[in-house]
mmCIF file of C-alpha atoms in Angstrom:
data_model
loop_
_atom_site.group_PDB
_atom_site.id
_atom_site.type_symbol
_atom_site.label_atom_id
_atom_site.label_comp_id
_atom_site.label_asym_id
_atom_site.label_seq_id
_atom_site.Cartn_x
_atom_site.Cartn_y
_atom_site.Cartn_z
ATOM 1 C CA MET A 11 -22.302 43.010 38.079
ATOM 2 C CA THR A 12 -21.596 45.447 35.340
ATOM 3 C CA MET A 13 -19.053 45.000 33.076
ATOM 4 C CA THR A 14 -16.622 47.661 33.090
ATOM 5 C CA ARG A 15 -13.849 48.246 30.833
ATOM 6 C CA ARG A 16 -11.513 47.473 33.900
ATOM 7 C CA ASN A 17 -13.327 44.035 34.948
ATOM 8 C CA VAL A 18 -13.165 42.783 31.203
ATOM 9 C CA MET A 19 -9.631 43.512 31.329
ATOM 10 C CA VAL A 20 -8.880 41.563 34.487
ATOM 11 C CA MET A 21 -10.900 38.480 33.303
ATOM 12 C CA GLY A 22 -9.154 38.706 30.240
ATOM 13 C CA ALA A 23 -5.696 38.330 31.741
ATOM 14 C CA GLY A 24 -6.668 35.706 34.192
ATOM 15 C CA ALA A 25 -8.381 33.622 31.259
ATOM 16 C CA PHE A 26 -4.927 34.213 29.441
ATOM 17 C CA VAL A 27 -2.797 32.855 32.352
ATOM 18 C CA ALA A 28 -5.115 29.892 33.073
ATOM 19 C CA LEU A 29 -5.278 28.830 29.377
ATOM 20 C CA GLY A 30 -1.546 29.764 28.609
ATOM 21 C CA LEU A 31 0.328 27.981 31.395
ATOM 22 C CA PRO A 32 -0.633 24.332 30.231
ATOM 23 C CA MET A 33 -0.373 24.887 26.852
ATOM 24 C CA GLN A 34 3.386 26.160 27.047
ATOM 25 C CA ALA A 35 4.097 23.088 28.942
ATOM 26 C CA SER A 36 3.164 20.826 26.309
ATOM 27 C CA ALA A 37 4.201 22.980 23.526
ATOM 28 C CA ALA A 38 7.727 21.036 23.143
ATOM 29 C CA ALA A 39 5.858 17.713 23.058
ATOM 30 C CA GLU A 40 3.365 18.867 20.475
ATOM 31 C CA ASP A 41 6.565 20.150 18.402
ATOM 32 C CA ALA A 42 8.106 16.587 18.935
ATOM 33 C CA ILE A 43 4.700 15.089 17.601
ATOM 34 C CA SER A 44 4.569 17.318 14.344
ATOM 35 C CA GLU A 45 8.264 16.786 13.732
ATOM 36 C CA PHE A 46 7.977 13.032 13.951
ATOM 37 C CA THR A 47 4.665 13.315 11.601
ATOM 38 C CA GLY A 48 6.056 16.177 9.268
ATOM 39 C CA GLY A 49 2.331 17.980 10.183
ATOM 40 C CA ALA A 50 0.353 14.895 8.501
ATOM 41 C CA ASP A 51 -3.183 13.648 9.688
ATOM 42 C CA VAL A 52 -2.810 11.226 12.530
ATOM 43 C CA ALA A 53 -5.314 8.560 13.016
ATOM 44 C CA SER A 54 -6.674 7.340 16.473
ATOM 45 C CA GLU A 55 -6.563 3.582 15.669
ATOM 46 C CA GLY A 56 -3.958 1.407 14.864
ATOM 47 C CA VAL A 57 -1.561 1.645 17.590
ATOM 48 C CA THR A 58 -2.386 0.279 21.357
ATOM 49 C CA LEU A 59 -0.591 1.633 24.433
ATOM 50 C CA THR A 60 -1.090 -0.135 27.574
ATOM 51 C CA ALA A 61 -0.012 1.269 30.787
ATOM 52 C CA PRO A 62 -1.161 1.070 34.296
ATOM 53 C CA GLU A 63 -4.015 3.617 35.558
ATOM 54 C CA ILE A 64 -2.148 4.400 38.749
ATOM 55 C CA ALA A 65 1.506 4.179 39.322
ATOM 56 C CA GLU A 66 2.888 4.473 42.795
ATOM 57 C CA ASN A 67 6.391 4.912 41.793
ATOM 58 C CA GLY A 68 7.093 7.407 39.273
ATOM 59 C CA ASN A 69 10.719 6.037 38.761
ATOM 60 C CA THR A 70 9.672 2.732 37.088
ATOM 61 C CA VAL A 71 6.168 2.693 35.221
ATOM 62 C CA PRO A 72 5.519 -0.295 32.872
ATOM 63 C CA ILE A 73 4.320 0.294 29.736
ATOM 64 C CA GLU A 74 3.545 -1.612 26.593
ATOM 65 C CA ILE A 75 3.088 -0.706 22.927
ATOM 66 C CA ASP A 76 1.786 -2.566 20.297
ATOM 67 C CA ALA A 77 1.416 -1.178 16.640
ATOM 68 C CA PRO A 78 0.665 -3.831 13.865
ATOM 69 C CA GLY A 79 2.323 -2.476 10.671
ATOM 70 C CA ALA A 80 4.487 0.252 12.219
ATOM 71 C CA GLU A 81 8.121 0.987 11.078
ATOM 72 C CA ALA A 82 8.600 3.626 14.106
ATOM 73 C CA VAL A 83 7.112 4.329 17.557
ATOM 74 C CA LEU A 84 7.521 7.469 19.326
ATOM 75 C CA ILE A 85 6.762 7.699 22.895
ATOM 76 C CA LEU A 86 6.160 11.055 24.652
ATOM 77 C CA ALA A 87 5.395 11.960 28.240
ATOM 78 C CA MET A 88 3.383 14.947 28.093
ATOM 79 C CA GLY A 89 4.238 16.259 31.579
ATOM 80 C CA ASN A 90 7.814 15.608 32.149
ATOM 81 C CA PRO A 91 10.328 18.199 31.648
ATOM 82 C CA THR A 92 11.379 16.972 28.415
ATOM 83 C CA PRO A 93 8.682 15.023 26.976
ATOM 84 C CA GLY A 94 10.756 12.709 24.691
ATOM 85 C CA VAL A 95 10.904 9.145 26.284
ATOM 86 C CA ALA A 96 11.778 6.680 23.363
ATOM 87 C CA GLN A 97 11.542 5.847 19.663
ATOM 88 C CA PHE A 98 11.480 2.204 18.677
ATOM 89 C CA ASN A 99 12.476 1.745 15.134
ATOM 90 C CA PHE A 100 11.169 -1.982 14.113
ATOM 91 C CA GLY A 101 13.814 -3.911 11.597
ATOM 92 C CA PRO A 102 12.521 -6.513 8.966
ATOM 93 C CA LEU A 103 13.438 -9.273 11.486
ATOM 94 C CA ALA A 104 10.853 -7.827 14.444
ATOM 95 C CA ALA A 105 8.397 -10.563 14.642
ATOM 96 C CA SER A 106 5.592 -8.041 15.687
ATOM 97 C CA GLN A 107 5.784 -4.317 16.236
ATOM 98 C CA SER A 108 5.224 -4.442 20.141
ATOM 99 C CA ALA A 109 7.571 -3.865 22.919
ATOM 100 C CA SER A 110 7.142 -3.111 26.639
ATOM 101 C CA THR A 111 9.782 -1.216 28.673
ATOM 102 C CA ARG A 112 9.907 0.904 32.029
ATOM 103 C CA ILE A 113 9.706 4.902 31.823
ATOM 104 C CA ARG A 114 10.021 7.691 34.216
ATOM 105 C CA LEU A 115 7.086 9.970 34.892
ATOM 106 C CA ALA A 116 7.362 13.343 36.849
ATOM 107 C CA GLY A 117 3.909 13.382 37.790
ATOM 108 C CA THR A 118 -0.026 12.349 36.846
ATOM 109 C CA GLN A 119 0.077 13.112 32.910
ATOM 110 C CA ASP A 120 -0.991 11.600 29.772
ATOM 111 C CA VAL A 121 1.640 9.448 27.754
ATOM 112 C CA VAL A 122 1.211 9.381 24.226
ATOM 113 C CA ALA A 123 2.507 6.930 21.465
ATOM 114 C CA VAL A 124 2.770 8.188 17.850
ATOM 115 C CA ALA A 125 3.148 5.233 15.127
ATOM 116 C CA ARG A 126 4.460 5.804 11.762
ATOM 117 C CA MET A 127 2.984 2.978 9.448
ATOM 118 C CA LYS A 128 4.773 1.517 6.696
ATOM 119 C CA ASP A 129 2.438 2.927 4.204
ATOM 120 C CA GLY A 130 3.630 6.465 5.598
ATOM 121 C CA SER A 131 0.149 7.213 7.500
ATOM 122 C CA PHE A 132 0.465 7.784 11.213
ATOM 123 C CA ALA A 133 -1.467 6.494 14.134
ATOM 124 C CA GLN A 134 -1.456 7.844 17.861
ATOM 125 C CA ALA A 135 -2.753 6.633 21.299
ATOM 126 C CA SER A 136 -2.616 8.283 24.520
ATOM 127 C CA SER A 137 -3.128 7.025 28.366
ATOM 128 C CA ASN A 138 -3.591 8.852 31.342
ATOM 129 C CA ILE A 139 -1.336 7.622 34.216
ATOM 130 C CA LYS A 140 -1.724 9.050 37.803
ATOM 131 C CA VAL A 141 1.508 9.301 39.559
ATOM 132 C CA THR A 142 1.734 8.730 43.464
ATOM 133 C CA ILE A 143 5.465 9.987 43.500
ATOM 134 C CA GLY A 144 7.232 11.479 40.520
ATOM 135 C CA GLY A 145 10.209 10.106 39.308
ATOM 136 C CA CYS A 146 12.147 13.044 38.115
ATOM 137 C CA GLY A 147 14.204 13.502 41.576
ATOM 138 C CA GLY A 148 14.758 16.935 42.926
ATOM 139 C CA MET B 2 32.509 5.818 32.681
ATOM 140 C CA ALA B 3 29.647 4.046 34.315
ATOM 141 C CA GLU B 4 30.604 1.613 36.726
ATOM 142 C CA ASN B 5 29.256 -2.290 37.036
ATOM 143 C CA VAL B 6 27.347 -1.962 33.940
ATOM 144 C CA ARG B 7 26.304 -5.822 33.070
ATOM 145 C CA PRO B 8 23.848 -6.639 30.527
ATOM 146 C CA ARG B 9 21.562 -9.607 30.776
ATOM 147 C CA VAL B 10 19.715 -11.309 28.081
ATOM 148 C CA LYS B 11 16.921 -13.800 27.670
ATOM 149 C CA ALA B 12 16.188 -15.362 24.691
ATOM 150 C CA PRO B 13 15.712 -19.122 23.658
ATOM 151 C CA ARG B 14 18.980 -21.591 22.784
ATOM 152 C CA GLN B 15 16.870 -23.396 20.403
ATOM 153 C CA ALA B 16 14.227 -22.467 17.990
ATOM 154 C CA SER B 17 12.642 -23.728 14.691
ATOM 155 C CA ALA B 18 13.149 -21.830 11.337
ATOM 156 C CA GLY B 19 10.487 -18.932 11.246
ATOM 157 C CA GLU B 20 9.534 -19.220 14.823
ATOM 158 C CA THR B 21 8.728 -16.028 16.849
ATOM 159 C CA VAL B 22 10.615 -16.081 20.110
ATOM 160 C CA THR B 23 10.241 -13.189 22.877
ATOM 161 C CA ILE B 24 13.418 -11.510 23.876
ATOM 162 C CA LYS B 25 14.026 -9.778 27.556
ATOM 163 C CA THR B 26 16.967 -7.495 27.852
ATOM 164 C CA LEU B 27 18.063 -5.899 31.133
ATOM 165 C CA ILE B 28 21.211 -3.579 31.402
ATOM 166 C CA SER B 29 22.113 -2.220 34.907
ATOM 167 C CA HIS B 30 22.237 1.077 34.294
ATOM 168 C CA PRO B 31 22.002 4.546 36.612
ATOM 169 C CA MET B 32 20.542 6.339 33.736
ATOM 170 C CA GLU B 33 21.362 9.775 35.340
ATOM 171 C CA SER B 34 18.774 11.862 33.986
ATOM 172 C CA GLY B 35 20.508 15.291 34.253
ATOM 173 C CA GLN B 36 17.389 16.819 36.240
ATOM 174 C CA ARG B 37 18.531 15.652 39.667
ATOM 175 C CA LYS B 38 20.411 17.975 41.869
ATOM 176 C CA ASP B 39 23.010 16.792 44.566
ATOM 177 C CA SER B 40 23.096 17.848 48.235
ATOM 178 C CA ASP B 41 24.877 21.210 47.483
ATOM 179 C CA GLY B 42 22.352 22.247 44.675
ATOM 180 C CA ASN B 43 24.712 21.357 41.733
ATOM 181 C CA THR B 44 22.883 19.430 38.833
ATOM 182 C CA ILE B 45 24.328 16.200 38.423
ATOM 183 C CA PRO B 46 25.344 15.927 34.716
ATOM 184 C CA ARG B 47 23.362 13.413 32.373
ATOM 185 C CA SER B 48 24.620 10.043 31.652
ATOM 186 C CA ILE B 49 22.484 7.591 30.234
ATOM 187 C CA ILE B 50 22.301 5.207 27.451
ATOM 188 C CA HIS B 51 20.792 6.753 24.768
ATOM 189 C CA ARG B 52 20.418 3.967 22.061
ATOM 190 C CA PHE B 53 19.962 0.049 21.799
ATOM 191 C CA THR B 54 19.906 -2.326 18.843
ATOM 192 C CA CYS B 55 19.133 -5.892 18.497
ATOM 193 C CA GLU B 56 20.273 -7.649 15.543
ATOM 194 C CA PHE B 57 20.224 -10.978 14.230
ATOM 195 C CA ASN B 58 22.961 -12.382 11.381
ATOM 196 C CA GLY B 59 23.405 -8.587 10.684
ATOM 197 C CA GLU B 60 19.540 -7.888 10.403
ATOM 198 C CA MET B 61 18.109 -5.432 12.369
ATOM 199 C CA VAL B 62 15.388 -6.571 14.970
ATOM 200 C CA VAL B 63 14.719 -3.319 16.796
ATOM 201 C CA ASP B 64 16.603 -0.061 17.218
ATOM 202 C CA VAL B 65 15.498 2.082 20.230
ATOM 203 C CA THR B 66 16.489 5.764 20.794
ATOM 204 C CA MET B 67 16.280 6.455 24.520
ATOM 205 C CA GLU B 68 16.023 9.590 26.440
ATOM 206 C CA PRO B 69 16.470 10.631 29.960
ATOM 207 C CA ALA B 70 12.772 9.408 30.811
ATOM 208 C CA ILE B 71 13.804 5.525 30.519
ATOM 209 C CA SER B 72 14.278 4.017 34.029
ATOM 210 C CA THR B 73 17.517 3.243 35.649
ATOM 211 C CA ASN B 74 18.447 -0.218 34.788
ATOM 212 C CA PRO B 75 16.674 -0.276 31.351
ATOM 213 C CA TYR B 76 14.338 -2.971 30.133
ATOM 214 C CA PHE B 77 13.004 -4.079 26.858
ATOM 215 C CA GLU B 78 10.738 -6.968 25.985
ATOM 216 C CA PHE B 79 10.150 -7.694 22.392
ATOM 217 C CA GLU B 80 9.703 -10.237 19.725
ATOM 218 C CA ALA B 81 11.854 -11.383 16.584
ATOM 219 C CA VAL B 82 11.686 -13.699 14.131
ATOM 220 C CA VAL B 83 14.483 -16.561 13.846
ATOM 221 C CA PRO B 84 14.752 -17.519 10.222
ATOM 222 C CA GLU B 85 17.734 -19.363 10.569
ATOM 223 C CA ALA B 86 20.298 -20.651 13.053
ATOM 224 C CA GLY B 87 22.732 -17.680 14.168
ATOM 225 C CA ASP B 88 23.418 -15.210 16.646
ATOM 226 C CA PHE B 89 21.602 -12.650 18.411
ATOM 227 C CA LYS B 90 23.728 -9.170 18.961
ATOM 228 C CA PHE B 91 22.672 -6.835 21.320
ATOM 229 C CA THR B 92 24.343 -3.349 21.830
ATOM 230 C CA TRP B 93 23.867 -0.612 24.011
ATOM 231 C CA TYR B 94 25.440 2.792 23.587
ATOM 232 C CA ASP B 95 26.415 5.138 26.653
ATOM 233 C CA ASP B 96 26.527 8.701 26.612
ATOM 234 C CA ASP B 97 30.072 8.570 27.478
ATOM 235 C CA GLY B 98 31.070 6.720 24.359
ATOM 236 C CA ASP B 99 31.320 3.119 25.843
ATOM 237 C CA VAL B 100 29.539 0.299 23.887
ATOM 238 C CA TYR B 101 28.387 -2.733 25.730
ATOM 239 C CA GLU B 102 27.906 -5.779 23.807
ATOM 240 C CA ASP B 103 25.997 -9.062 24.442
ATOM 241 C CA THR B 104 25.402 -12.070 21.787
ATOM 242 C CA GLN B 105 23.208 -14.786 22.217
ATOM 243 C CA SER B 106 23.588 -18.051 19.834
ATOM 244 C CA VAL B 107 20.437 -19.676 19.053
ATOM 245 C CA ALA B 108 20.325 -23.153 17.215
ATOM 246 C CA MET B 109 18.012 -25.026 15.080
ATOM 247 C CA ALA B 110 15.520 -27.223 17.026
#
């Protein structure tokens, strides 16, 4: 195939659409992370997010976070209509910086936990959860 | 006003000083996300509990900010240190301004 100007234009537009859509979907989640971290570097070690690999019912997906030394943990569902899930702030009487709860997921997606440590550093963990039936009604 | 909201808390009644205890809380609440539509296609307005706190003798254990992605009947499990005899105080804040409270006393073993 010869690369005519028209071909290049069509391919470029296709690539833009293919790349652009998923980026837009998670833009709100990225904003939420940068708002929480203030743009600081985020380490990949230091926080554990335990979640099932496959969740049959997106209405109640059990998750567990464990972030030793954290003062706050933000949980985001990257593929939900609104990415925010919860923020845990641990007080002086918290025995461990861990907690578990149940969340709603609209579909198969990544769930991200970002922890703010007492020394001001940040750590992040993510887990991909496959959802059979989405949990956002409709 | 959400109906039939009933908090349930599972915490030990006795502990030794400095002991770590596991606390489980559940509150019955529909947690309407604001994403769903009724049969006429109208959006059902959001109505959730947006904050949960647990304190022991006035000192914070955990303070959770909740979004609509928390499931119906919000459940939390976490660990707390019990430095002395006293009361755990659990508070849930509803979108409609209601505040649900529960307390649980812990005695020294």
